[in-house]
Amino acid sequence: MKLYGYFRSSTAYRTRIAMNLKGLEYDYVAVNLAQDEQMEEAFKSINPQGLVPVLQVDDLLLYQSPAILEWLEEVYPENSLLPKDAIGRMHVRAISAMIGCDMHPINNRRILQYLRNELSVDEADVMAWCNRWISEGFIALEKRLAADNNRGKFCYGNHPTFADCYLIPQVSSARRFKVDLSPYPNIVEIDTHCRTLKAFTDADPMMQPDAPKA
């Protein structure tokens, strides 16, 4: 297996977490988004969208992190990242979608670069944009987590799921964009617990080969 990614990419980050939780080994291939390597023909021949992650398994190229996670779950069912019951799976997928569809996409690099470079939005307003949409999403997610009386140490139940794979990278982004996390104690509690687990710490952006060295 080869995983094409970028250390700071939330989508690559969530994929690394899922693969680690399933105990899968892979070679990491860095694609430098800061230098627009994803737009070069060498990478676009792998993914015409010019987006990471891409998971290569022999001659198979998998793209879009939600689809990659679902594929991993189907092909490697051990250490399942979805609950056994249909309602539980719905909840986990819904939490994942809250983050993956309604929060992350409008704060990812290409959107922010468009704000900066095409619309000439200054950096303070870019940060305000990120803060607004992350905070709005976290308000709703915090209410859902607080209302779940059966929740354990994770987003759903007592085992890590897709939802945690999505949440932890989003919390990292929130910290990078200086979002005040104090109104979200359940989110912070889950994040704190997950970061005690090797699968999550090994996936951390600063642990990747392409992360800046101190």
mmCIF file with all atom_site columns, C-alpha atoms in Angstrom:
data_model
loop_
_atom_site.group_PDB
_atom_site.id
_atom_site.type_symbol
_atom_site.label_atom_id
_atom_site.label_alt_id
_atom_site.label_comp_id
_atom_site.label_asym_id
_atom_site.label_entity_id
_atom_site.label_seq_id
_atom_site.pdbx_PDB_ins_code
_atom_site.Cartn_x
_atom_site.Cartn_y
_atom_site.Cartn_z
_atom_site.occupancy
_atom_site.B_iso_or_equiv
_atom_site.pdbx_formal_charge
_atom_site.auth_seq_id
_atom_site.auth_comp_id
_atom_site.auth_asym_id
_atom_site.auth_atom_id
_atom_site.pdbx_PDB_model_num
ATOM 1   C CA . MET A 1 1   ? 0.000   0.000  0.000   1.00 0.00 ? 1   MET A CA 1
ATOM 2   C CA . LYS A 1 2   ? 1.075   3.563  -0.759  1.00 0.00 ? 2   LYS A CA 1
ATOM 3   C CA . LEU A 1 3   ? -0.682  6.558  0.757   1.00 0.00 ? 3   LEU A CA 1
ATOM 4   C CA . TYR A 1 4   ? -0.192  9.834  -1.089  1.00 0.00 ? 4   TYR A CA 1
ATOM 5   C CA . GLY A 1 5   ? -0.760  12.712 1.304   1.00 0.00 ? 5   GLY A CA 1
ATOM 6   C CA . TYR A 1 6   ? 0.392   15.923 2.877   1.00 0.00 ? 6   TYR A CA 1
ATOM 7   C CA . PHE A 1 7   ? 1.231   16.187 6.549   1.00 0.00 ? 7   PHE A CA 1
ATOM 8   C CA . ARG A 1 8   ? -1.299  18.933 7.257   1.00 0.00 ? 8   ARG A CA 1
ATOM 9   C CA . SER A 1 9   ? -4.133  17.709 5.029   1.00 0.00 ? 9   SER A CA 1
ATOM 10  C CA . SER A 1 10  ? -7.129  16.837 7.204   1.00 0.00 ? 10  SER A CA 1
ATOM 11  C CA . THR A 1 11  ? -8.356  14.307 4.665   1.00 0.00 ? 11  THR A CA 1
ATOM 12  C CA . ALA A 1 12  ? -4.995  12.531 4.601   1.00 0.00 ? 12  ALA A CA 1
ATOM 13  C CA . TYR A 1 13  ? -4.845  12.785 8.411   1.00 0.00 ? 13  TYR A CA 1
ATOM 14  C CA . ARG A 1 14  ? -8.215  11.052 8.871   1.00 0.00 ? 14  ARG A CA 1
ATOM 15  C CA . THR A 1 15  ? -7.143  8.325  6.435   1.00 0.00 ? 15  THR A CA 1
ATOM 16  C CA . ARG A 1 16  ? -3.900  7.740  8.349   1.00 0.00 ? 16  ARG A CA 1
ATOM 17  C CA . ILE A 1 17  ? -5.879  7.383  11.580  1.00 0.00 ? 17  ILE A CA 1
ATOM 18  C CA . ALA A 1 18  ? -8.238  4.835  10.044  1.00 0.00 ? 18  ALA A CA 1
ATOM 19  C CA . MET A 1 19  ? -5.387  2.782  8.583   1.00 0.00 ? 19  MET A CA 1
ATOM 20  C CA . ASN A 1 20  ? -3.528  2.853  11.893  1.00 0.00 ? 20  ASN A CA 1
ATOM 21  C CA . LEU A 1 21  ? -6.611  1.774  13.826  1.00 0.00 ? 21  LEU A CA 1
ATOM 22  C CA . LYS A 1 22  ? -6.915  -1.184 11.476  1.00 0.00 ? 22  LYS A CA 1
ATOM 23  C CA . GLY A 1 23  ? -3.241  -2.037 11.882  1.00 0.00 ? 23  GLY A CA 1
ATOM 24  C CA . LEU A 1 24  ? -2.442  -1.635 8.183   1.00 0.00 ? 24  LEU A CA 1
ATOM 25  C CA . GLU A 1 25  ? 1.089   -0.910 7.008   1.00 0.00 ? 25  GLU A CA 1
ATOM 26  C CA . TYR A 1 26  ? 1.709   1.473  4.147   1.00 0.00 ? 26  TYR A CA 1
ATOM 27  C CA . ASP A 1 27  ? 4.384   3.561  2.495   1.00 0.00 ? 27  ASP A CA 1
ATOM 28  C CA . TYR A 1 28  ? 3.852   7.291  2.807   1.00 0.00 ? 28  TYR A CA 1
ATOM 29  C CA . VAL A 1 29  ? 4.371   9.382  -0.333  1.00 0.00 ? 29  VAL A CA 1
ATOM 30  C CA . ALA A 1 30  ? 4.454   13.098 0.405   1.00 0.00 ? 30  ALA A CA 1
ATOM 31  C CA . VAL A 1 31  ? 2.753   15.504 -2.008  1.00 0.00 ? 31  VAL A CA 1
ATOM 32  C CA . ASN A 1 32  ? 3.745   19.068 -1.135  1.00 0.00 ? 32  ASN A CA 1
ATOM 33  C CA . LEU A 1 33  ? 0.539   21.097 -1.340  1.00 0.00 ? 33  LEU A CA 1
ATOM 34  C CA . ALA A 1 34  ? 2.383   24.238 -0.283  1.00 0.00 ? 34  ALA A CA 1
ATOM 35  C CA . GLN A 1 35  ? 4.406   24.007 -3.501  1.00 0.00 ? 35  GLN A CA 1
ATOM 36  C CA . ASP A 1 36  ? 1.392   22.921 -5.602  1.00 0.00 ? 36  ASP A CA 1
ATOM 37  C CA . GLU A 1 37  ? 2.858   19.506 -6.395  1.00 0.00 ? 37  GLU A CA 1
ATOM 38  C CA . GLN A 1 38  ? -0.706  18.192 -6.511  1.00 0.00 ? 38  GLN A CA 1
ATOM 39  C CA . MET A 1 39  ? -1.280  20.249 -9.658  1.00 0.00 ? 39  MET A CA 1
ATOM 40  C CA . GLU A 1 40  ? 1.701   18.814 -11.530 1.00 0.00 ? 40  GLU A CA 1
ATOM 41  C CA . GLU A 1 41  ? 1.107   16.248 -14.243 1.00 0.00 ? 41  GLU A CA 1
ATOM 42  C CA . ALA A 1 42  ? 2.937   13.522 -12.318 1.00 0.00 ? 42  ALA A CA 1
ATOM 43  C CA . PHE A 1 43  ? 0.331   13.608 -9.561  1.00 0.00 ? 43  PHE A CA 1
ATOM 44  C CA . LYS A 1 44  ? -2.636  14.459 -11.772 1.00 0.00 ? 44  LYS A CA 1
ATOM 45  C CA . SER A 1 45  ? -1.972  11.255 -13.665 1.00 0.00 ? 45  SER A CA 1
ATOM 46  C CA . ILE A 1 46  ? -2.728  9.541  -10.341 1.00 0.00 ? 46  ILE A CA 1
ATOM 47  C CA . ASN A 1 47  ? -5.681  11.739 -9.364  1.00 0.00 ? 47  ASN A CA 1
ATOM 48  C CA . PRO A 1 48  ? -7.028  14.150 -12.014 1.00 0.00 ? 48  PRO A CA 1
ATOM 49  C CA . GLN A 1 49  ? -8.660  16.209 -9.254  1.00 0.00 ? 49  GLN A CA 1
ATOM 50  C CA . GLY A 1 50  ? -5.254  17.055 -7.861  1.00 0.00 ? 50  GLY A CA 1
ATOM 51  C CA . LEU A 1 51  ? -6.343  16.197 -4.327  1.00 0.00 ? 51  LEU A CA 1
ATOM 52  C CA . VAL A 1 52  ? -4.944  14.055 -1.537  1.00 0.00 ? 52  VAL A CA 1
ATOM 53  C CA . PRO A 1 53  ? -5.232  11.462 -0.212  1.00 0.00 ? 53  PRO A CA 1
ATOM 54  C CA . VAL A 1 54  ? -4.855  8.723  -2.768  1.00 0.00 ? 54  VAL A CA 1
ATOM 55  C CA . LEU A 1 55  ? -4.394  5.164  -1.582  1.00 0.00 ? 55  LEU A CA 1
ATOM 56  C CA . GLN A 1 56  ? -2.646  2.841  -4.015  1.00 0.00 ? 56  GLN A CA 1
ATOM 57  C CA . VAL A 1 57  ? -3.134  -0.871 -3.467  1.00 0.00 ? 57  VAL A CA 1
ATOM 58  C CA . ASP A 1 58  ? -1.232  -2.775 -6.152  1.00 0.00 ? 58  ASP A CA 1
ATOM 59  C CA . ASP A 1 59  ? -2.722  -1.380 -9.383  1.00 0.00 ? 59  ASP A CA 1
ATOM 60  C CA . LEU A 1 60  ? -5.832  0.003  -7.675  1.00 0.00 ? 60  LEU A CA 1
ATOM 61  C CA . LEU A 1 61  ? -6.026  3.749  -7.015  1.00 0.00 ? 61  LEU A CA 1
ATOM 62  C CA . LEU A 1 62  ? -8.513  4.831  -4.360  1.00 0.00 ? 62  LEU A CA 1
ATOM 63  C CA . TYR A 1 63  ? -9.496  8.469  -3.901  1.00 0.00 ? 63  TYR A CA 1
ATOM 64  C CA . GLN A 1 64  ? -11.803 10.630 -1.754  1.00 0.00 ? 64  GLN A CA 1
ATOM 65  C CA . SER A 1 65  ? -11.281 9.896  1.943   1.00 0.00 ? 65  SER A CA 1
ATOM 66  C CA . PRO A 1 66  ? -14.932 8.948  2.721   1.00 0.00 ? 66  PRO A CA 1
ATOM 67  C CA . ALA A 1 67  ? -14.814 6.314  -0.013  1.00 0.00 ? 67  ALA A CA 1
ATOM 68  C CA . ILE A 1 68  ? -11.365 5.137  1.107   1.00 0.00 ? 68  ILE A CA 1
ATOM 69  C CA . LEU A 1 69  ? -12.582 4.679  4.696   1.00 0.00 ? 69  LEU A CA 1
ATOM 70  C CA . GLU A 1 70  ? -15.632 2.741  3.523   1.00 0.00 ? 70  GLU A CA 1
ATOM 71  C CA . TRP A 1 71  ? -13.418 0.551  1.314   1.00 0.00 ? 71  TRP A CA 1
ATOM 72  C CA . LEU A 1 72  ? -11.070 -0.133 4.213   1.00 0.00 ? 72  LEU A CA 1
ATOM 73  C CA . GLU A 1 73  ? -14.033 -1.127 6.367   1.00 0.00 ? 73  GLU A CA 1
ATOM 74  C CA . GLU A 1 74  ? -15.333 -3.528 3.741   1.00 0.00 ? 74  GLU A CA 1
ATOM 75  C CA . VAL A 1 75  ? -12.015 -5.102 2.787   1.00 0.00 ? 75  VAL A CA 1
ATOM 76  C CA . TYR A 1 76  ? -10.469 -5.110 6.276   1.00 0.00 ? 76  TYR A CA 1
ATOM 77  C CA . PRO A 1 77  ? -13.429 -5.659 8.641   1.00 0.00 ? 77  PRO A CA 1
ATOM 78  C CA . GLU A 1 78  ? -11.208 -6.402 11.628  1.00 0.00 ? 78  GLU A CA 1
ATOM 79  C CA . ASN A 1 79  ? -11.050 -3.564 14.191  1.00 0.00 ? 79  ASN A CA 1
ATOM 80  C CA . SER A 1 80  ? -14.308 -2.256 12.780  1.00 0.00 ? 80  SER A CA 1
ATOM 81  C CA . LEU A 1 81  ? -14.773 1.500  12.624  1.00 0.00 ? 81  LEU A CA 1
ATOM 82  C CA . LEU A 1 82  ? -18.559 1.281  12.323  1.00 0.00 ? 82  LEU A CA 1
ATOM 83  C CA . PRO A 1 83  ? -21.067 0.058  14.924  1.00 0.00 ? 83  PRO A CA 1
ATOM 84  C CA . LYS A 1 84  ? -22.830 -3.248 14.279  1.00 0.00 ? 84  LYS A CA 1
ATOM 85  C CA . ASP A 1 85  ? -26.342 -1.790 14.360  1.00 0.00 ? 85  ASP A CA 1
ATOM 86  C CA . ALA A 1 86  ? -27.901 0.314  11.607  1.00 0.00 ? 86  ALA A CA 1
ATOM 87  C CA . ILE A 1 87  ? -28.816 3.203  13.920  1.00 0.00 ? 87  ILE A CA 1
ATOM 88  C CA . GLY A 1 88  ? -25.288 3.318  15.274  1.00 0.00 ? 88  GLY A CA 1
ATOM 89  C CA . ARG A 1 89  ? -23.806 3.329  11.780  1.00 0.00 ? 89  ARG A CA 1
ATOM 90  C CA . MET A 1 90  ? -26.170 6.144  10.826  1.00 0.00 ? 90  MET A CA 1
ATOM 91  C CA . HIS A 1 91  ? -25.048 8.244  13.808  1.00 0.00 ? 91  HIS A CA 1
ATOM 92  C CA . VAL A 1 92  ? -21.369 7.689  13.061  1.00 0.00 ? 92  VAL A CA 1
ATOM 93  C CA . ARG A 1 93  ? -21.790 8.513  9.383   1.00 0.00 ? 93  ARG A CA 1
ATOM 94  C CA . ALA A 1 94  ? -23.864 11.594 10.259  1.00 0.00 ? 94  ALA A CA 1
ATOM 95  C CA . ILE A 1 95  ? -21.200 12.951 12.619  1.00 0.00 ? 95  ILE A CA 1
ATOM 96  C CA . SER A 1 96  ? -18.566 12.240 9.983   1.00 0.00 ? 96  SER A CA 1
ATOM 97  C CA . ALA A 1 97  ? -20.636 14.125 7.391   1.00 0.00 ? 97  ALA A CA 1
ATOM 98  C CA . MET A 1 98  ? -21.138 17.098 9.717   1.00 0.00 ? 98  MET A CA 1
ATOM 99  C CA . ILE A 1 99  ? -17.373 17.498 9.691   1.00 0.00 ? 99  ILE A CA 1
ATOM 100 C CA . GLY A 1 100 ? -16.440 16.146 6.281   1.00 0.00 ? 100 GLY A CA 1
ATOM 101 C CA . CYS A 1 101 ? -19.224 17.845 4.298   1.00 0.00 ? 101 CYS A CA 1
ATOM 102 C CA . ASP A 1 102 ? -20.206 20.964 6.241   1.00 0.00 ? 102 ASP A CA 1
ATOM 103 C CA . MET A 1 103 ? -17.034 22.108 8.023   1.00 0.00 ? 103 MET A CA 1
ATOM 104 C CA . HIS A 1 104 ? -13.800 20.943 6.458   1.00 0.00 ? 104 HIS A CA 1
ATOM 105 C CA . PRO A 1 105 ? -14.471 21.654 2.744   1.00 0.00 ? 105 PRO A CA 1
ATOM 106 C CA . ILE A 1 106 ? -15.117 25.374 3.176   1.00 0.00 ? 106 ILE A CA 1
ATOM 107 C CA . ASN A 1 107 ? -11.940 25.809 5.206   1.00 0.00 ? 107 ASN A CA 1
ATOM 108 C CA . ASN A 1 108 ? -9.504  23.730 3.180   1.00 0.00 ? 108 ASN A CA 1
ATOM 109 C CA . ARG A 1 109 ? -6.436  25.120 1.495   1.00 0.00 ? 109 ARG A CA 1
ATOM 110 C CA . ARG A 1 110 ? -7.761  25.713 -2.006  1.00 0.00 ? 110 ARG A CA 1
ATOM 111 C CA . ILE A 1 111 ? -10.747 27.686 -0.673  1.00 0.00 ? 111 ILE A CA 1
ATOM 112 C CA . LEU A 1 112 ? -8.515  29.809 1.557   1.00 0.00 ? 112 LEU A CA 1
ATOM 113 C CA . GLN A 1 113 ? -6.053  30.378 -1.290  1.00 0.00 ? 113 GLN A CA 1
ATOM 114 C CA . TYR A 1 114 ? -8.940  31.564 -3.469  1.00 0.00 ? 114 TYR A CA 1
ATOM 115 C CA . LEU A 1 115 ? -10.007 34.006 -0.749  1.00 0.00 ? 115 LEU A CA 1
ATOM 116 C CA . ARG A 1 116 ? -6.449  35.278 -0.412  1.00 0.00 ? 116 ARG A CA 1
ATOM 117 C CA . ASN A 1 117 ? -5.272  35.342 -4.004  1.00 0.00 ? 117 ASN A CA 1
ATOM 118 C CA . GLU A 1 118 ? -8.395  35.850 -6.114  1.00 0.00 ? 118 GLU A CA 1
ATOM 119 C CA . LEU A 1 119 ? -10.609 37.904 -3.812  1.00 0.00 ? 119 LEU A CA 1
ATOM 120 C CA . SER A 1 120 ? -7.768  39.719 -2.001  1.00 0.00 ? 120 SER A CA 1
ATOM 121 C CA . VAL A 1 121 ? -9.196  38.902 1.429   1.00 0.00 ? 121 VAL A CA 1
ATOM 122 C CA . ASP A 1 122 ? -6.715  39.878 4.123   1.00 0.00 ? 122 ASP A CA 1
ATOM 123 C CA . GLU A 1 123 ? -5.383  37.312 6.574   1.00 0.00 ? 123 GLU A CA 1
ATOM 124 C CA . ALA A 1 124 ? -7.443  38.540 9.522   1.00 0.00 ? 124 ALA A CA 1
ATOM 125 C CA . ASP A 1 125 ? -10.637 38.042 7.537   1.00 0.00 ? 125 ASP A CA 1
ATOM 126 C CA . VAL A 1 126 ? -9.481  34.624 6.318   1.00 0.00 ? 126 VAL A CA 1
ATOM 127 C CA . MET A 1 127 ? -8.985  33.614 9.936   1.00 0.00 ? 127 MET A CA 1
ATOM 128 C CA . ALA A 1 128 ? -12.421 35.025 10.791  1.00 0.00 ? 128 ALA A CA 1
ATOM 129 C CA . TRP A 1 129 ? -13.921 32.957 7.946   1.00 0.00 ? 129 TRP A CA 1
ATOM 130 C CA . CYS A 1 130 ? -12.363 29.756 9.304   1.00 0.00 ? 130 CYS A CA 1
ATOM 131 C CA . ASN A 1 131 ? -13.354 30.585 12.862  1.00 0.00 ? 131 ASN A CA 1
ATOM 132 C CA . ARG A 1 132 ? -16.956 31.238 11.861  1.00 0.00 ? 132 ARG A CA 1
ATOM 133 C CA . TRP A 1 133 ? -17.572 27.951 10.083  1.00 0.00 ? 133 TRP A CA 1
ATOM 134 C CA . ILE A 1 134 ? -15.637 25.740 12.469  1.00 0.00 ? 134 ILE A CA 1
ATOM 135 C CA . SER A 1 135 ? -17.366 27.309 15.465  1.00 0.00 ? 135 SER A CA 1
ATOM 136 C CA . GLU A 1 136 ? -20.804 26.970 13.891  1.00 0.00 ? 136 GLU A CA 1
ATOM 137 C CA . GLY A 1 137 ? -20.162 23.303 13.180  1.00 0.00 ? 137 GLY A CA 1
ATOM 138 C CA . PHE A 1 138 ? -18.746 22.629 16.636  1.00 0.00 ? 138 PHE A CA 1
ATOM 139 C CA . ILE A 1 139 ? -21.767 24.246 18.321  1.00 0.00 ? 139 ILE A CA 1
ATOM 140 C CA . ALA A 1 140 ? -24.078 21.749 16.617  1.00 0.00 ? 140 ALA A CA 1
ATOM 141 C CA . LEU A 1 141 ? -21.735 18.797 17.137  1.00 0.00 ? 141 LEU A CA 1
ATOM 142 C CA . GLU A 1 142 ? -21.267 19.604 20.826  1.00 0.00 ? 142 GLU A CA 1
ATOM 143 C CA . LYS A 1 143 ? -25.041 19.554 21.332  1.00 0.00 ? 143 LYS A CA 1
ATOM 144 C CA . ARG A 1 144 ? -25.306 16.166 19.652  1.00 0.00 ? 144 ARG A CA 1
ATOM 145 C CA . LEU A 1 145 ? -22.509 14.705 21.745  1.00 0.00 ? 145 LEU A CA 1
ATOM 146 C CA . ALA A 1 146 ? -23.958 16.125 24.965  1.00 0.00 ? 146 ALA A CA 1
ATOM 147 C CA . ALA A 1 147 ? -27.370 14.613 24.219  1.00 0.00 ? 147 ALA A CA 1
ATOM 148 C CA . ASP A 1 148 ? -25.981 11.090 23.757  1.00 0.00 ? 148 ASP A CA 1
ATOM 149 C CA . ASN A 1 149 ? -26.316 9.465  27.183  1.00 0.00 ? 149 ASN A CA 1
ATOM 150 C CA . ASN A 1 150 ? -24.706 6.250  25.940  1.00 0.00 ? 150 ASN A CA 1
ATOM 151 C CA . ARG A 1 151 ? -21.543 7.869  24.633  1.00 0.00 ? 151 ARG A CA 1
ATOM 152 C CA . GLY A 1 152 ? -18.275 6.589  26.055  1.00 0.00 ? 152 GLY A CA 1
ATOM 153 C CA . LYS A 1 153 ? -14.854 8.121  25.494  1.00 0.00 ? 153 LYS A CA 1
ATOM 154 C CA . PHE A 1 154 ? -15.335 8.498  21.756  1.00 0.00 ? 154 PHE A CA 1
ATOM 155 C CA . CYS A 1 155 ? -17.826 10.239 19.470  1.00 0.00 ? 155 CYS A CA 1
ATOM 156 C CA . TYR A 1 156 ? -20.069 7.185  19.597  1.00 0.00 ? 156 TYR A CA 1
ATOM 157 C CA . GLY A 1 157 ? -19.873 4.357  22.104  1.00 0.00 ? 157 GLY A CA 1
ATOM 158 C CA . ASN A 1 158 ? -16.686 2.975  23.603  1.00 0.00 ? 158 ASN A CA 1
ATOM 159 C CA . HIS A 1 159 ? -14.685 2.268  20.469  1.00 0.00 ? 159 HIS A CA 1
ATOM 160 C CA . PRO A 1 160 ? -13.150 4.578  17.864  1.00 0.00 ? 160 PRO A CA 1
ATOM 161 C CA . THR A 1 161 ? -15.173 4.997  14.698  1.00 0.00 ? 161 THR A CA 1
ATOM 162 C CA . PHE A 1 162 ? -15.122 6.978  11.465  1.00 0.00 ? 162 PHE A CA 1
ATOM 163 C CA . ALA A 1 163 ? -16.429 9.914  13.485  1.00 0.00 ? 163 ALA A CA 1
ATOM 164 C CA . ASP A 1 164 ? -13.256 10.105 15.582  1.00 0.00 ? 164 ASP A CA 1
ATOM 165 C CA . CYS A 1 165 ? -11.127 9.810  12.440  1.00 0.00 ? 165 CYS A CA 1
ATOM 166 C CA . TYR A 1 166 ? -12.902 12.943 11.198  1.00 0.00 ? 166 TYR A CA 1
ATOM 167 C CA . LEU A 1 167 ? -13.055 14.846 14.476  1.00 0.00 ? 167 LEU A CA 1
ATOM 168 C CA . ILE A 1 168 ? -9.425  14.809 15.586  1.00 0.00 ? 168 ILE A CA 1
ATOM 169 C CA . PRO A 1 169 ? -8.064  16.424 12.392  1.00 0.00 ? 169 PRO A CA 1
ATOM 170 C CA . GLN A 1 170 ? -10.816 19.041 12.606  1.00 0.00 ? 170 GLN A CA 1
ATOM 171 C CA . VAL A 1 171 ? -9.813  19.880 16.182  1.00 0.00 ? 171 VAL A CA 1
ATOM 172 C CA . SER A 1 172 ? -6.219  20.245 14.983  1.00 0.00 ? 172 SER A CA 1
ATOM 173 C CA . SER A 1 173 ? -7.427  22.658 12.304  1.00 0.00 ? 173 SER A CA 1
ATOM 174 C CA . ALA A 1 174 ? -9.478  24.552 14.881  1.00 0.00 ? 174 ALA A CA 1
ATOM 175 C CA . ARG A 1 175 ? -6.385  25.059 17.023  1.00 0.00 ? 175 ARG A CA 1
ATOM 176 C CA . ARG A 1 176 ? -4.365  26.167 14.012  1.00 0.00 ? 176 ARG A CA 1
ATOM 177 C CA . PHE A 1 177 ? -7.037  28.743 13.188  1.00 0.00 ? 177 PHE A CA 1
ATOM 178 C CA . LYS A 1 178 ? -7.165  29.851 16.825  1.00 0.00 ? 178 LYS A CA 1
ATOM 179 C CA . VAL A 1 179 ? -10.739 28.755 17.520  1.00 0.00 ? 179 VAL A CA 1
ATOM 180 C CA . ASP A 1 180 ? -11.677 28.979 21.206  1.00 0.00 ? 180 ASP A CA 1
ATOM 181 C CA . LEU A 1 181 ? -12.469 25.389 22.197  1.00 0.00 ? 181 LEU A CA 1
ATOM 182 C CA . SER A 1 182 ? -13.629 26.125 25.743  1.00 0.00 ? 182 SER A CA 1
ATOM 183 C CA . PRO A 1 183 ? -17.357 26.094 24.767  1.00 0.00 ? 183 PRO A CA 1
ATOM 184 C CA . TYR A 1 184 ? -16.993 22.481 23.553  1.00 0.00 ? 184 TYR A CA 1
ATOM 185 C CA . PRO A 1 185 ? -16.038 20.303 26.545  1.00 0.00 ? 185 PRO A CA 1
ATOM 186 C CA . ASN A 1 186 ? -17.251 17.049 24.995  1.00 0.00 ? 186 ASN A CA 1
ATOM 187 C CA . ILE A 1 187 ? -15.261 17.634 21.830  1.00 0.00 ? 187 ILE A CA 1
ATOM 188 C CA . VAL A 1 188 ? -12.160 18.484 23.862  1.00 0.00 ? 188 VAL A CA 1
ATOM 189 C CA . GLU A 1 189 ? -12.654 15.417 26.063  1.00 0.00 ? 189 GLU A CA 1
ATOM 190 C CA . ILE A 1 190 ? -12.827 13.106 23.042  1.00 0.00 ? 190 ILE A CA 1
ATOM 191 C CA . ASP A 1 191 ? -9.818  14.774 21.438  1.00 0.00 ? 191 ASP A CA 1
ATOM 192 C CA . THR A 1 192 ? -7.793  14.464 24.649  1.00 0.00 ? 192 THR A CA 1
ATOM 193 C CA . HIS A 1 193 ? -8.580  10.770 25.002  1.00 0.00 ? 193 HIS A CA 1
ATOM 194 C CA . CYS A 1 194 ? -7.891  9.931  21.359  1.00 0.00 ? 194 CYS A CA 1
ATOM 195 C CA . ARG A 1 195 ? -4.501  11.595 21.568  1.00 0.00 ? 195 ARG A CA 1
ATOM 196 C CA . THR A 1 196 ? -3.466  9.050  24.214  1.00 0.00 ? 196 THR A CA 1
ATOM 197 C CA . LEU A 1 197 ? -3.814  6.260  21.613  1.00 0.00 ? 197 LEU A CA 1
ATOM 198 C CA . LYS A 1 198 ? -0.917  5.276  19.375  1.00 0.00 ? 198 LYS A CA 1
ATOM 199 C CA . ALA A 1 199 ? -3.047  5.058  16.229  1.00 0.00 ? 199 ALA A CA 1
ATOM 200 C CA . PHE A 1 200 ? -3.876  8.749  16.610  1.00 0.00 ? 200 PHE A CA 1
ATOM 201 C CA . THR A 1 201 ? -0.472  9.989  17.779  1.00 0.00 ? 201 THR A CA 1
ATOM 202 C CA . ASP A 1 202 ? 1.315   8.196  14.931  1.00 0.00 ? 202 ASP A CA 1
ATOM 203 C CA . ALA A 1 203 ? -1.063  9.864  12.459  1.00 0.00 ? 203 ALA A CA 1
ATOM 204 C CA . ASP A 1 204 ? -0.455  13.350 13.862  1.00 0.00 ? 204 ASP A CA 1
ATOM 205 C CA . PRO A 1 205 ? 0.682   15.827 11.197  1.00 0.00 ? 205 PRO A CA 1
ATOM 206 C CA . MET A 1 206 ? 3.914   16.681 13.004  1.00 0.00 ? 206 MET A CA 1
ATOM 207 C CA . MET A 1 207 ? 4.872   12.988 13.088  1.00 0.00 ? 207 MET A CA 1
ATOM 208 C CA . GLN A 1 208 ? 4.879   12.698 9.295   1.00 0.00 ? 208 GLN A CA 1
ATOM 209 C CA . PRO A 1 209 ? 8.096   12.621 7.234   1.00 0.00 ? 209 PRO A CA 1
ATOM 210 C CA . ASP A 1 210 ? 7.162   15.796 5.349   1.00 0.00 ? 210 ASP A CA 1
ATOM 211 C CA . ALA A 1 211 ? 6.384   17.826 8.500   1.00 0.00 ? 211 ALA A CA 1
ATOM 212 C CA . PRO A 1 212 ? 8.693   20.789 9.159   1.00 0.00 ? 212 PRO A CA 1
ATOM 213 C CA . LYS A 1 213 ? 11.580  19.880 11.402  1.00 0.00 ? 213 LYS A CA 1
ATOM 214 C CA . ALA A 1 214 ? 12.133  21.886 14.572  1.00 0.00 ? 214 ALA A CA 1
#
